[in-house]
Amino acid sequence: MSETQKKTFAVLTSGGDAPGMNAAVRSVVRTALHKGHTIYGIFHGYEGLMQNRMDELQERSVSNIINRGGTILYTARSKEFTTEEGQKKAVEILRSRGIDGLVVIGGDGSFRGAQKLSALGIPTIGLPGTIDNDIASTEYTIGFDTALNTAVQSIDKLRDTSQSHDRCSVVEVMGRNAGHLALYAGLATGAIATLIPERPFNLDSDVVDRMKATMTTGKHHFIVVVAEGVGNSKDMCYYIEQRTGVETRLTVLGHVQRGGDATAMERVYASAMGYRAIELLEQGVGSRIVGVKENRIYDIDIDEALSMKKDINELFYEVAREISI
């Protein structure tokens, strides 16, 4: 590669951390270097960008991170960056470093920042990294599979103790505005009910009556999975116990779902997405979101991607309701 073709890129992680982000960072760095480019890592997301906190990375900078949860680049949100003045300042910083293109790994909010930078002349590519799996332009987001497996493993363990005591375990998983994690976890663990923000529910008909009907068949322990955004889980526990007579305990899984080694699927998709991001930037292409469609890596215009809305998998929702009895 001639010197005139050599470019300088940067990568940052933003928003909530998600397992697999490190695999994506590794792929971006190694791909850029393999193609003869220079690559910088921006630390602490957009906040770090505003503070010009970045270092040039080499092959060994990303050694032994493909499996690790979290993000070696750290992550943070930035109020300053949300302003027009802040975005212009960010562009000036990137240009002062000679950055020809930027990769942003994060969720919907992170992509809106990428959209602004692209509009201001910095080619920017977004990689979907969020455990919520709520990016409409992709069938799969980096972090979802690991978080799901963490939730399922925890619920399986809770089932053991629930069965020993004939209890009902209400398990709150992450998902303030999206119920994909709860739905998949509920289906995978045979929950008697799964409550998600995307669908209205009634505690009597959707939980209490189902429990009572199931008790007539000889079952006396239950799992109820709720997404954190559906309401007060503690109050739900009290209501269920009062109406069924079954001792009911609440377990909030919380941020444990964000951690842990990334699954094999996570590492494969993150690596392929990172590679595609550098391919686009090498061509001078920005304002795109990389994603998965029909099990293939593809990219889509960022404006179109952000205008899309993602609903839950209706088939999975119906299956969960029909067979979890």
mmCIF file of C-alpha atoms in Angstrom:
data_model
loop_
_atom_site.group_PDB
_atom_site.id
_atom_site.type_symbol
_atom_site.label_atom_id
_atom_site.label_comp_id
_atom_site.label_asym_id
_atom_site.label_seq_id
_atom_site.Cartn_x
_atom_site.Cartn_y
_atom_site.Cartn_z
ATOM 1 C CA MET A 1 0.000 0.000 0.000
ATOM 2 C CA SER A 2 1.380 3.387 -0.931
ATOM 3 C CA GLU A 3 1.739 6.144 1.623
ATOM 4 C CA THR A 4 -0.951 8.203 -0.140
ATOM 5 C CA GLN A 5 -3.465 5.393 0.407
ATOM 6 C CA LYS A 6 -2.705 5.000 4.078
ATOM 7 C CA LYS A 7 -5.483 6.257 6.336
ATOM 8 C CA THR A 8 -5.968 6.853 10.034
ATOM 9 C CA PHE A 9 -9.014 5.488 11.822
ATOM 10 C CA ALA A 10 -10.309 5.475 15.393
ATOM 11 C CA VAL A 11 -12.653 3.298 17.424
ATOM 12 C CA LEU A 12 -14.684 3.931 20.581
ATOM 13 C CA THR A 13 -17.267 2.100 22.679
ATOM 14 C CA SER A 14 -20.260 4.020 23.993
ATOM 15 C CA GLY A 15 -23.334 3.585 26.177
ATOM 16 C CA GLY A 16 -23.849 0.461 28.251
ATOM 17 C CA ASP A 17 -21.048 -2.095 28.029
ATOM 18 C CA ALA A 18 -21.810 -5.413 26.389
ATOM 19 C CA PRO A 19 -19.873 -8.688 26.158
ATOM 20 C CA GLY A 20 -18.340 -8.944 22.707
ATOM 21 C CA MET A 21 -17.363 -5.293 22.493
ATOM 22 C CA ASN A 22 -13.741 -6.290 23.048
ATOM 23 C CA ALA A 23 -13.944 -8.810 20.215
ATOM 24 C CA ALA A 24 -15.250 -6.040 17.961
ATOM 25 C CA VAL A 25 -12.492 -3.644 19.046
ATOM 26 C CA ARG A 26 -9.899 -6.342 18.389
ATOM 27 C CA SER A 27 -11.271 -6.957 14.910
ATOM 28 C CA VAL A 28 -11.346 -3.251 14.026
ATOM 29 C CA VAL A 29 -7.765 -2.777 15.193
ATOM 30 C CA ARG A 30 -6.319 -5.904 13.595
ATOM 31 C CA THR A 31 -8.172 -5.336 10.299
ATOM 32 C CA ALA A 32 -7.003 -1.726 10.034
ATOM 33 C CA LEU A 33 -3.400 -2.679 10.755
ATOM 34 C CA HIS A 34 -3.481 -5.638 8.367
ATOM 35 C CA LYS A 35 -4.615 -3.294 5.604
ATOM 36 C CA GLY A 36 -1.765 -0.891 6.350
ATOM 37 C CA HIS A 37 -3.683 1.827 8.185
ATOM 38 C CA THR A 38 -3.166 3.563 11.526
ATOM 39 C CA ILE A 39 -5.765 3.015 14.247
ATOM 40 C CA TYR A 40 -6.442 4.933 17.453
ATOM 41 C CA GLY A 41 -8.452 3.802 20.451
ATOM 42 C CA ILE A 42 -10.597 6.520 22.049
ATOM 43 C CA PHE A 43 -11.064 5.935 25.770
ATOM 44 C CA HIS A 44 -14.307 6.503 27.718
ATOM 45 C CA GLY A 45 -16.591 6.925 24.722
ATOM 46 C CA TYR A 46 -17.801 10.308 23.544
ATOM 47 C CA GLU A 47 -16.730 11.832 26.849
ATOM 48 C CA GLY A 48 -13.182 10.723 26.158
ATOM 49 C CA LEU A 49 -13.407 12.061 22.625
ATOM 50 C CA MET A 50 -14.344 15.472 23.991
ATOM 51 C CA GLN A 51 -11.208 15.318 26.153
ATOM 52 C CA ASN A 52 -8.978 14.084 23.309
ATOM 53 C CA ARG A 53 -8.201 10.885 25.225
ATOM 54 C CA MET A 54 -6.872 8.508 22.596
ATOM 55 C CA ASP A 55 -3.803 6.398 21.901
ATOM 56 C CA GLU A 56 -2.465 4.702 18.807
ATOM 57 C CA LEU A 57 -3.013 0.940 18.991
ATOM 58 C CA GLN A 58 -0.895 -1.952 17.694
ATOM 59 C CA GLU A 59 -1.539 -5.655 17.200
ATOM 60 C CA ARG A 60 -0.486 -6.500 20.754
ATOM 61 C CA SER A 61 -2.700 -3.737 22.162
ATOM 62 C CA VAL A 62 -5.663 -6.057 21.631
ATOM 63 C CA SER A 63 -4.076 -9.397 22.544
ATOM 64 C CA ASN A 64 -6.055 -11.793 24.743
ATOM 65 C CA ILE A 65 -9.259 -9.727 24.763
ATOM 66 C CA ILE A 66 -11.459 -11.623 22.290
ATOM 67 C CA ASN A 67 -13.174 -13.495 25.124
ATOM 68 C CA ARG A 68 -13.277 -10.778 27.777
ATOM 69 C CA GLY A 69 -16.459 -9.021 28.793
ATOM 70 C CA GLY A 70 -16.652 -5.267 29.269
ATOM 71 C CA THR A 71 -14.561 -2.994 27.061
ATOM 72 C CA ILE A 72 -10.855 -2.219 27.288
ATOM 73 C CA LEU A 73 -11.643 1.216 25.848
ATOM 74 C CA TYR A 74 -14.097 1.901 28.696
ATOM 75 C CA THR A 75 -17.361 3.694 28.095
ATOM 76 C CA ALA A 76 -19.161 6.836 29.221
ATOM 77 C CA ARG A 77 -21.893 9.175 28.099
ATOM 78 C CA SER A 78 -21.245 12.860 27.403
ATOM 79 C CA LYS A 79 -23.695 15.715 27.885
ATOM 80 C CA GLU A 80 -21.335 18.073 26.093
ATOM 81 C CA PHE A 81 -21.324 15.904 22.984
ATOM 82 C CA THR A 82 -25.119 16.071 22.698
ATOM 83 C CA THR A 83 -24.886 19.802 21.916
ATOM 84 C CA GLU A 84 -24.141 21.231 18.490
ATOM 85 C CA GLU A 85 -21.091 23.021 19.885
ATOM 86 C CA GLY A 86 -19.836 19.803 21.432
ATOM 87 C CA GLN A 87 -20.204 17.896 18.172
ATOM 88 C CA LYS A 88 -18.247 20.542 16.276
ATOM 89 C CA LYS A 89 -15.552 20.381 18.938
ATOM 90 C CA ALA A 90 -15.396 16.608 18.542
ATOM 91 C CA VAL A 91 -14.921 16.992 14.788
ATOM 92 C CA GLU A 92 -12.083 19.470 15.361
ATOM 93 C CA ILE A 93 -10.373 17.023 17.735
ATOM 94 C CA LEU A 94 -10.688 14.163 15.263
ATOM 95 C CA ARG A 95 -9.323 16.290 12.439
ATOM 96 C CA SER A 96 -6.451 17.522 14.593
ATOM 97 C CA ARG A 97 -5.454 13.872 15.003
ATOM 98 C CA GLY A 98 -5.782 13.251 11.267
ATOM 99 C CA ILE A 99 -8.653 10.791 11.750
ATOM 100 C CA ASP A 100 -10.158 9.765 8.398
ATOM 101 C CA GLY A 101 -12.931 7.606 9.817
ATOM 102 C CA LEU A 102 -14.449 6.456 13.104
ATOM 103 C CA VAL A 103 -16.034 3.209 14.322
ATOM 104 C CA VAL A 104 -18.615 3.570 17.108
ATOM 105 C CA ILE A 105 -19.674 0.442 18.985
ATOM 106 C CA GLY A 106 -22.858 0.926 20.989
ATOM 107 C CA GLY A 107 -26.613 1.243 20.863
ATOM 108 C CA ASP A 108 -29.236 3.591 19.524
ATOM 109 C CA GLY A 109 -27.989 6.667 21.397
ATOM 110 C CA SER A 110 -24.420 6.006 20.298
ATOM 111 C CA PHE A 111 -25.582 5.751 16.689
ATOM 112 C CA ARG A 112 -27.236 9.154 16.887
ATOM 113 C CA GLY A 113 -23.836 10.551 17.799
ATOM 114 C CA ALA A 114 -22.327 8.701 14.830
ATOM 115 C CA GLN A 115 -25.037 10.186 12.645
ATOM 116 C CA LYS A 116 -24.088 13.709 13.743
ATOM 117 C CA LEU A 117 -20.368 13.151 13.122
ATOM 118 C CA SER A 118 -21.039 11.739 9.660
ATOM 119 C CA ALA A 119 -23.176 14.771 8.826
ATOM 120 C CA LEU A 120 -20.283 17.021 9.902
ATOM 121 C CA GLY A 121 -17.863 15.308 7.563
ATOM 122 C CA ILE A 122 -16.292 12.512 9.619
ATOM 123 C CA PRO A 123 -17.093 9.150 7.983
ATOM 124 C CA THR A 124 -18.503 7.092 10.858
ATOM 125 C CA ILE A 125 -19.627 3.465 11.008
ATOM 126 C CA GLY A 126 -21.789 2.044 13.807
ATOM 127 C CA LEU A 127 -21.545 -1.483 15.184
ATOM 128 C CA PRO A 128 -24.548 -2.636 17.273
ATOM 129 C CA GLY A 129 -23.372 -3.390 20.802
ATOM 130 C CA THR A 130 -26.164 -3.745 23.360
ATOM 131 C CA ILE A 131 -27.483 -6.604 25.471
ATOM 132 C CA ASP A 132 -31.062 -5.439 24.779
ATOM 133 C CA ASN A 133 -31.029 -6.598 21.115
ATOM 134 C CA ASP A 134 -33.229 -3.595 20.344
ATOM 135 C CA ILE A 135 -31.492 -2.192 17.247
ATOM 136 C CA ALA A 136 -34.096 -2.552 14.502
ATOM 137 C CA SER A 137 -31.662 -2.603 11.595
ATOM 138 C CA THR A 138 -30.037 -5.844 12.747
ATOM 139 C CA GLU A 139 -31.314 -9.248 13.765
ATOM 140 C CA TYR A 140 -28.535 -9.560 16.330
ATOM 141 C CA THR A 141 -26.647 -7.160 18.570
ATOM 142 C CA ILE A 142 -23.257 -7.761 20.154
ATOM 143 C CA GLY A 143 -23.795 -8.684 23.813
ATOM 144 C CA PHE A 144 -27.265 -10.189 23.599
ATOM 145 C CA ASP A 145 -26.271 -13.854 23.452
ATOM 146 C CA THR A 146 -23.918 -13.646 26.423
ATOM 147 C CA ALA A 147 -26.426 -11.709 28.535
ATOM 148 C CA LEU A 148 -29.117 -14.217 27.624
ATOM 149 C CA ASN A 149 -26.962 -17.169 28.641
ATOM 150 C CA THR A 150 -26.105 -15.447 31.919
ATOM 151 C CA ALA A 151 -29.789 -14.899 32.651
ATOM 152 C CA VAL A 152 -30.719 -18.460 31.721
ATOM 153 C CA GLN A 153 -27.979 -19.959 33.889
ATOM 154 C CA SER A 154 -29.127 -17.854 36.848
ATOM 155 C CA ILE A 155 -32.780 -18.776 36.378
ATOM 156 C CA ASP A 156 -31.919 -22.470 36.101
ATOM 157 C CA LYS A 157 -30.237 -22.240 39.493
ATOM 158 C CA LEU A 158 -33.211 -20.413 40.978
ATOM 159 C CA ARG A 159 -35.509 -23.139 39.713
ATOM 160 C CA ASP A 160 -33.663 -25.686 41.842
ATOM 161 C CA THR A 161 -34.339 -23.829 45.071
ATOM 162 C CA SER A 162 -37.870 -22.844 44.016
ATOM 163 C CA GLN A 163 -38.720 -26.480 43.455
ATOM 164 C CA SER A 164 -37.271 -27.483 46.824
ATOM 165 C CA HIS A 165 -39.557 -25.029 48.631
ATOM 166 C CA ASP A 166 -42.606 -25.001 46.321
ATOM 167 C CA ARG A 167 -42.009 -21.295 45.671
ATOM 168 C CA CYS A 168 -42.595 -18.859 42.880
ATOM 169 C CA SER A 169 -39.479 -16.993 41.757
ATOM 170 C CA VAL A 170 -40.064 -13.657 40.048
ATOM 171 C CA VAL A 171 -36.874 -12.879 38.122
ATOM 172 C CA GLU A 172 -36.252 -9.353 36.873
ATOM 173 C CA VAL A 173 -33.928 -9.116 33.903
ATOM 174 C CA MET A 174 -32.625 -6.030 32.120
ATOM 175 C CA GLY A 175 -34.776 -4.326 29.514
ATOM 176 C CA ARG A 176 -36.198 -0.934 30.397
ATOM 177 C CA ASN A 177 -37.843 -0.388 27.018
ATOM 178 C CA ALA A 178 -37.227 -3.688 25.278
ATOM 179 C CA GLY A 179 -38.324 -7.187 26.219
ATOM 180 C CA HIS A 180 -36.178 -9.328 23.905
ATOM 181 C CA LEU A 181 -33.897 -10.513 26.706
ATOM 182 C CA ALA A 182 -36.829 -11.331 28.978
ATOM 183 C CA LEU A 183 -38.747 -13.109 26.213
ATOM 184 C CA TYR A 184 -35.858 -15.333 25.180
ATOM 185 C CA ALA A 185 -34.938 -16.059 28.812
ATOM 186 C CA GLY A 186 -38.529 -16.884 29.704
ATOM 187 C CA LEU A 187 -38.900 -19.220 26.749
ATOM 188 C CA ALA A 188 -35.542 -20.892 27.394
ATOM 189 C CA THR A 189 -36.317 -21.580 31.060
ATOM 190 C CA GLY A 190 -39.973 -22.577 30.791
ATOM 191 C CA ALA A 191 -41.276 -19.600 32.767
ATOM 192 C CA ILE A 192 -44.984 -19.764 33.575
ATOM 193 C CA ALA A 193 -45.244 -16.144 32.445
ATOM 194 C CA THR A 194 -43.025 -13.526 30.821
ATOM 195 C CA LEU A 195 -43.921 -9.860 31.151
ATOM 196 C CA ILE A 196 -42.417 -7.412 28.652
ATOM 197 C CA PRO A 197 -42.869 -3.706 27.810
ATOM 198 C CA GLU A 198 -44.030 -4.407 24.250
ATOM 199 C CA ARG A 199 -47.194 -6.253 25.264
ATOM 200 C CA PRO A 200 -49.922 -5.282 27.759
ATOM 201 C CA PHE A 201 -50.504 -7.738 30.579
ATOM 202 C CA ASN A 202 -52.832 -8.445 33.454
ATOM 203 C CA LEU A 203 -51.365 -10.023 36.582
ATOM 204 C CA ASP A 204 -54.552 -11.980 37.268
ATOM 205 C CA SER A 205 -55.107 -13.511 33.838
ATOM 206 C CA ASP A 206 -51.490 -13.713 32.715
ATOM 207 C CA VAL A 207 -49.875 -14.899 35.946
ATOM 208 C CA VAL A 208 -52.214 -15.765 38.821
ATOM 209 C CA ASP A 209 -54.799 -17.720 36.783
ATOM 210 C CA ARG A 210 -52.058 -19.588 34.900
ATOM 211 C CA MET A 211 -50.417 -20.573 38.173
ATOM 212 C CA LYS A 212 -53.683 -21.766 39.661
ATOM 213 C CA ALA A 213 -54.502 -23.806 36.576
ATOM 214 C CA THR A 214 -51.050 -25.376 36.581
ATOM 215 C CA MET A 215 -51.324 -26.266 40.281
ATOM 216 C CA THR A 216 -54.309 -28.481 39.462
ATOM 217 C CA THR A 217 -51.947 -30.595 37.338
ATOM 218 C CA GLY A 218 -49.571 -31.135 40.255
ATOM 219 C CA LYS A 219 -46.990 -28.399 39.757
ATOM 220 C CA HIS A 220 -46.260 -26.155 42.734
ATOM 221 C CA HIS A 221 -43.109 -24.199 41.833
ATOM 222 C CA PHE A 222 -42.969 -21.439 39.267
ATOM 223 C CA ILE A 223 -40.744 -19.021 37.415
ATOM 224 C CA VAL A 224 -42.024 -15.614 36.295
ATOM 225 C CA VAL A 225 -39.650 -13.528 34.171
ATOM 226 C CA VAL A 226 -40.199 -9.771 33.999
ATOM 227 C CA ALA A 227 -38.339 -7.082 32.094
ATOM 228 C CA GLU A 228 -37.268 -4.237 34.360
ATOM 229 C CA GLY A 229 -39.418 -1.760 32.450
ATOM 230 C CA VAL A 230 -42.814 -3.339 33.107
ATOM 231 C CA GLY A 231 -43.398 -2.087 36.638
ATOM 232 C CA ASN A 232 -42.572 -2.618 40.299
ATOM 233 C CA SER A 233 -41.418 -6.220 40.577
ATOM 234 C CA LYS A 234 -41.573 -6.200 44.384
ATOM 235 C CA ASP A 235 -45.235 -5.202 44.317
ATOM 236 C CA MET A 236 -45.893 -7.937 41.770
ATOM 237 C CA CYS A 237 -44.414 -10.520 44.116
ATOM 238 C CA TYR A 238 -46.674 -9.422 46.944
ATOM 239 C CA TYR A 239 -49.739 -9.504 44.680
ATOM 240 C CA ILE A 240 -48.943 -12.980 43.312
ATOM 241 C CA GLU A 241 -48.386 -14.423 46.790
ATOM 242 C CA GLN A 242 -51.610 -12.911 48.139
ATOM 243 C CA ARG A 243 -53.690 -14.215 45.240
ATOM 244 C CA THR A 244 -52.163 -17.697 44.958
ATOM 245 C CA GLY A 245 -50.951 -18.533 48.461
ATOM 246 C CA VAL A 246 -47.604 -19.533 46.973
ATOM 247 C CA GLU A 247 -44.532 -18.075 48.682
ATOM 248 C CA THR A 248 -43.050 -15.685 46.140
ATOM 249 C CA ARG A 249 -39.501 -14.318 46.080
ATOM 250 C CA LEU A 250 -37.962 -11.641 43.891
ATOM 251 C CA THR A 251 -34.513 -11.906 42.321
ATOM 252 C CA VAL A 252 -33.132 -8.933 40.401
ATOM 253 C CA LEU A 253 -30.282 -10.098 38.169
ATOM 254 C CA GLY A 254 -29.087 -6.558 37.465
ATOM 255 C CA HIS A 255 -25.681 -5.760 36.039
ATOM 256 C CA VAL A 256 -24.380 -9.318 36.339
ATOM 257 C CA GLN A 257 -26.007 -9.726 32.909
ATOM 258 C CA ARG A 258 -23.512 -7.275 31.393
ATOM 259 C CA GLY A 259 -20.417 -9.194 32.458
ATOM 260 C CA GLY A 260 -18.693 -12.466 31.748
ATOM 261 C CA ASP A 261 -16.776 -13.995 28.868
ATOM 262 C CA ALA A 262 -18.365 -13.477 25.480
ATOM 263 C CA THR A 263 -19.973 -16.549 23.893
ATOM 264 C CA ALA A 264 -18.637 -18.055 20.674
ATOM 265 C CA MET A 265 -21.490 -16.522 18.674
ATOM 266 C CA GLU A 266 -20.661 -13.126 20.128
ATOM 267 C CA ARG A 267 -17.023 -13.374 19.100
ATOM 268 C CA VAL A 268 -17.807 -14.541 15.566
ATOM 269 C CA TYR A 269 -20.339 -11.819 14.771
ATOM 270 C CA ALA A 270 -18.318 -9.077 16.467
ATOM 271 C CA SER A 271 -15.221 -10.048 14.511
ATOM 272 C CA ALA A 272 -17.062 -10.064 11.189
ATOM 273 C CA MET A 273 -18.778 -6.740 11.920
ATOM 274 C CA GLY A 274 -15.477 -5.089 12.848
ATOM 275 C CA TYR A 275 -13.901 -6.285 9.628
ATOM 276 C CA ARG A 276 -16.786 -4.877 7.574
ATOM 277 C CA ALA A 277 -16.544 -1.513 9.335
ATOM 278 C CA ILE A 278 -12.933 -1.039 8.268
ATOM 279 C CA GLU A 279 -13.743 -2.175 4.729
ATOM 280 C CA LEU A 280 -16.303 0.636 4.497
ATOM 281 C CA LEU A 281 -14.051 3.300 5.997
ATOM 282 C CA GLU A 282 -11.208 2.257 3.721
ATOM 283 C CA GLN A 283 -13.490 3.104 0.804
ATOM 284 C CA GLY A 284 -14.308 6.472 2.340
ATOM 285 C CA VAL A 285 -17.842 5.334 3.172
ATOM 286 C CA GLY A 286 -19.488 6.617 6.344
ATOM 287 C CA SER A 287 -22.945 7.095 7.780
ATOM 288 C CA ARG A 288 -23.642 3.343 7.821
ATOM 289 C CA ILE A 289 -24.689 0.794 10.437
ATOM 290 C CA VAL A 290 -23.310 -2.731 10.155
ATOM 291 C CA GLY A 291 -25.677 -5.501 11.137
ATOM 292 C CA VAL A 292 -26.889 -9.053 10.588
ATOM 293 C CA LYS A 293 -29.641 -9.883 8.110
ATOM 294 C CA GLU A 294 -30.583 -13.466 7.257
ATOM 295 C CA ASN A 295 -27.352 -14.586 8.936
ATOM 296 C CA ARG A 296 -25.221 -12.369 6.690
ATOM 297 C CA ILE A 297 -23.206 -9.277 7.569
ATOM 298 C CA TYR A 298 -24.568 -6.240 5.765
ATOM 299 C CA ASP A 299 -24.724 -2.471 6.190
ATOM 300 C CA ILE A 300 -27.490 0.099 5.986
ATOM 301 C CA ASP A 301 -27.726 3.892 5.857
ATOM 302 C CA ILE A 302 -27.673 5.296 9.370
ATOM 303 C CA ASP A 303 -30.683 7.577 8.805
ATOM 304 C CA GLU A 304 -32.766 4.654 7.590
ATOM 305 C CA ALA A 305 -31.554 2.456 10.442
ATOM 306 C CA LEU A 306 -32.501 4.981 13.106
ATOM 307 C CA SER A 307 -35.982 5.437 11.630
ATOM 308 C CA MET A 308 -36.786 1.737 12.009
ATOM 309 C CA LYS A 309 -38.695 0.207 14.921
ATOM 310 C CA LYS A 310 -38.091 -3.291 16.255
ATOM 311 C CA ASP A 311 -40.856 -5.441 17.685
ATOM 312 C CA ILE A 312 -40.476 -8.683 19.550
ATOM 313 C CA ASN A 313 -40.506 -12.064 17.828
ATOM 314 C CA GLU A 314 -44.238 -12.784 17.779
ATOM 315 C CA LEU A 315 -43.773 -16.501 17.195
ATOM 316 C CA PHE A 316 -41.530 -16.830 20.248
ATOM 317 C CA TYR A 317 -44.051 -14.850 22.298
ATOM 318 C CA GLU A 318 -46.883 -17.190 21.322
ATOM 319 C CA VAL A 319 -44.771 -20.308 21.852
ATOM 320 C CA ALA A 320 -43.850 -19.147 25.356
ATOM 321 C CA ARG A 321 -47.511 -18.598 26.251
ATOM 322 C CA GLU A 322 -48.673 -21.913 24.833
ATOM 323 C CA ILE A 323 -46.115 -24.381 26.191
ATOM 324 C CA SER A 324 -45.134 -22.862 29.553
ATOM 325 C CA ILE A 325 -47.880 -24.445 31.604
#
